[in-house]
PDB file of C-alpha atoms in Angstrom:
ATOM      1  CA  VAL A1114       0.000   0.000   0.000  1.00 93.00           C
ATOM      2  CA  LYS A1115       2.867   2.375   0.810  1.00 95.00           C
ATOM      3  CA  GLU A1116       4.115   2.460  -2.782  1.00 96.00           C
ATOM      4  CA  LYS A1117       0.604   3.206  -4.093  1.00 97.00           C
ATOM      5  CA  ILE A1118       0.222   6.052  -1.605  1.00 95.00           C
ATOM      6  CA  ILE A1119       3.567   7.535  -2.657  1.00 97.00           C
ATOM      7  CA  GLU A1120       2.670   7.138  -6.333  1.00 97.00           C
ATOM      8  CA  SER A1121      -0.715   8.802  -5.778  1.00 96.00           C
ATOM      9  CA  ILE A1122       0.732  11.766  -3.875  1.00 95.00           C
ATOM     10  CA  ASP A1123       3.496  12.190  -6.467  1.00 96.00           C
ATOM     11  CA  LEU A1124       0.847  12.299  -9.234  1.00 96.00           C
ATOM     12  CA  GLN A1125      -1.133  14.898  -7.320  1.00 93.00           C
ATOM     13  CA  MET A1126       2.004  16.950  -6.663  1.00 93.00           C
ATOM     14  CA  ALA A1127       2.687  16.993 -10.410  1.00 94.00           C
ATOM     15  CA  MET A1128      -0.614  18.892 -10.851  1.00 96.00           C
ATOM     16  CA  GLY A1129       1.008  21.957  -9.314  1.00 92.00           C
ATOM     17  CA  PHE A1130      -0.967  22.369  -6.094  1.00 89.00           C
ATOM     18  CA  ASP A1131       0.223  24.696  -3.350  1.00 92.00           C
ATOM     19  CA  THR A1132       2.202  22.458  -1.000  1.00 94.00           C
ATOM     20  CA  GLU A1133       2.880  24.897   1.830  1.00 95.00           C
ATOM     21  CA  LYS A1134       0.074  23.413   3.940  1.00 95.00           C
ATOM     22  CA  VAL A1135      -1.872  20.157   3.772  1.00 95.00           C
ATOM     23  CA  PHE A1136      -4.799  18.990   5.886  1.00 96.00           C
ATOM     24  CA  THR A1137      -5.326  15.450   7.069  1.00 95.00           C
ATOM     25  CA  LEU A1138      -8.336  13.827   8.691  1.00 94.00           C
ATOM     26  CA  GLY A1139      -7.454  12.182  11.954  1.00 90.00           C
ATOM     27  CA  LYS A1140      -4.887  12.957  14.578  1.00 89.00           C
ATOM     28  CA  GLY A1141      -3.709   9.398  15.147  1.00 90.00           C
ATOM     29  CA  LEU A1142      -2.404   6.875  12.651  1.00 90.00           C
ATOM     30  CA  ASN A1143      -3.295   8.940   9.572  1.00 89.00           C
ATOM     31  CA  LEU A1144      -1.258  11.872  10.805  1.00 95.00           C
ATOM     32  CA  ARG A1145       1.665   9.754  11.988  1.00 95.00           C
ATOM     33  CA  TYR A1146       1.891   7.893   8.682  1.00 95.00           C
ATOM     34  CA  LEU A1147       1.661  11.046   6.554  1.00 96.00           C
ATOM     35  CA  ARG A1148       4.333  12.742   8.671  1.00 97.00           C
ATOM     36  CA  GLN A1149       6.652   9.757   8.246  1.00 97.00           C
ATOM     37  CA  LEU A1150       6.199   9.848   4.478  1.00 97.00           C
ATOM     38  CA  ASN A1151       6.606  13.620   4.385  1.00 98.00           C
ATOM     39  CA  ASP A1152       9.849  13.419   6.392  1.00 98.00           C
ATOM     40  CA  VAL A1153      11.280  11.296   3.579  1.00 97.00           C
ATOM     41  CA  HIS A1154       9.702  12.938   0.523  1.00 97.00           C
ATOM     42  CA  GLN A1155       9.375  16.566   1.719  1.00 96.00           C
ATOM     43  CA  TRP A1156       6.070  17.129  -0.102  1.00 96.00           C
ATOM     44  CA  PHE A1157       4.472  19.589   2.323  1.00 97.00           C
ATOM     45  CA  GLY A1158       5.653  22.485   4.435  1.00 97.00           C
ATOM     46  CA  GLU A1159       3.086  21.943   7.184  1.00 96.00           C
ATOM     47  CA  ILE A1160       0.668  19.120   7.974  1.00 97.00           C
ATOM     48  CA  VAL A1161      -2.442  20.294   9.824  1.00 96.00           C
ATOM     49  CA  PRO A1162      -4.507  17.545  11.472  1.00 96.00           C
ATOM     50  CA  LEU A1163      -8.279  17.906  11.601  1.00 96.00           C
ATOM     51  CA  PRO A1164     -10.558  15.709  13.692  1.00 94.00           C
ATOM     52  CA  HIS A1165     -11.970  12.760  11.801  1.00 93.00           C
ATOM     53  CA  PRO A1166     -15.733  13.139  11.176  1.00 92.00           C
ATOM     54  CA  ARG A1167     -16.464   9.675  12.597  1.00 93.00           C
ATOM     55  CA  TRP A1168     -14.630  10.574  15.810  1.00 93.00           C
ATOM     56  CA  ILE A1169     -16.642  13.789  16.110  1.00 94.00           C
ATOM     57  CA  MET A1170     -19.956  12.005  15.623  1.00 95.00           C
ATOM     58  CA  GLN A1171     -19.071   9.059  17.842  1.00 95.00           C
ATOM     59  CA  TYR A1172     -17.273  10.764  20.734  1.00 94.00           C
ATOM     60  CA  ARG A1173     -17.865  14.529  20.547  1.00 95.00           C
ATOM     61  CA  ARG A1174     -21.370  14.898  19.145  1.00 95.00           C
ATOM     62  CA  LYS A1175     -22.315  17.527  21.757  1.00 96.00           C
ATOM     63  CA  GLN A1176     -19.334  19.694  20.727  1.00 96.00           C
ATOM     64  CA  LYS A1177     -19.922  19.157  16.999  1.00 96.00           C
ATOM     65  CA  GLU A1178     -20.723  22.815  16.189  1.00 96.00           C
ATOM     66  CA  SER A1179     -17.682  24.120  18.032  1.00 96.00           C
ATOM     67  CA  ILE A1180     -15.365  21.565  16.426  1.00 95.00           C
ATOM     68  CA  LEU A1181     -16.756  22.260  12.952  1.00 95.00           C
ATOM     69  CA  ASN A1182     -16.288  26.005  13.433  1.00 96.00           C
ATOM     70  CA  LYS A1183     -12.644  25.417  14.391  1.00 95.00           C
ATOM     71  CA  MET A1184     -12.211  23.231  11.308  1.00 94.00           C
ATOM     72  CA  VAL A1185     -13.644  25.937   9.048  1.00 95.00           C
ATOM     73  CA  LEU A1186     -11.290  28.495  10.589  1.00 95.00           C
ATOM     74  CA  ALA A1187      -8.319  26.186  10.027  1.00 94.00           C
ATOM     75  CA  LEU A1188      -9.314  25.622   6.401  1.00 93.00           C
ATOM     76  CA  THR A1189      -9.982  29.255   5.580  1.00 92.00           C
ATOM     77  CA  GLY A1190      -7.388  30.985   7.747  1.00 80.00           C
TER      78      GLY A1190
END
């Protein structure tokens, strides 16, 4: 799977996207894995973790509005 992920990101990078900042869903394994790959390949300047939607709905449903507002600020700021 690792080689396919690298191939996919390399293809997307070839499209000329801004690579200063990237957002990832999940603060656990997703973030750790992307950071490990980025340490080797240096694709992105900054990796910003956002809470995974399933985690919000399963564990933080009462704070959903507040969390979503923070996510919008992170994405637009």
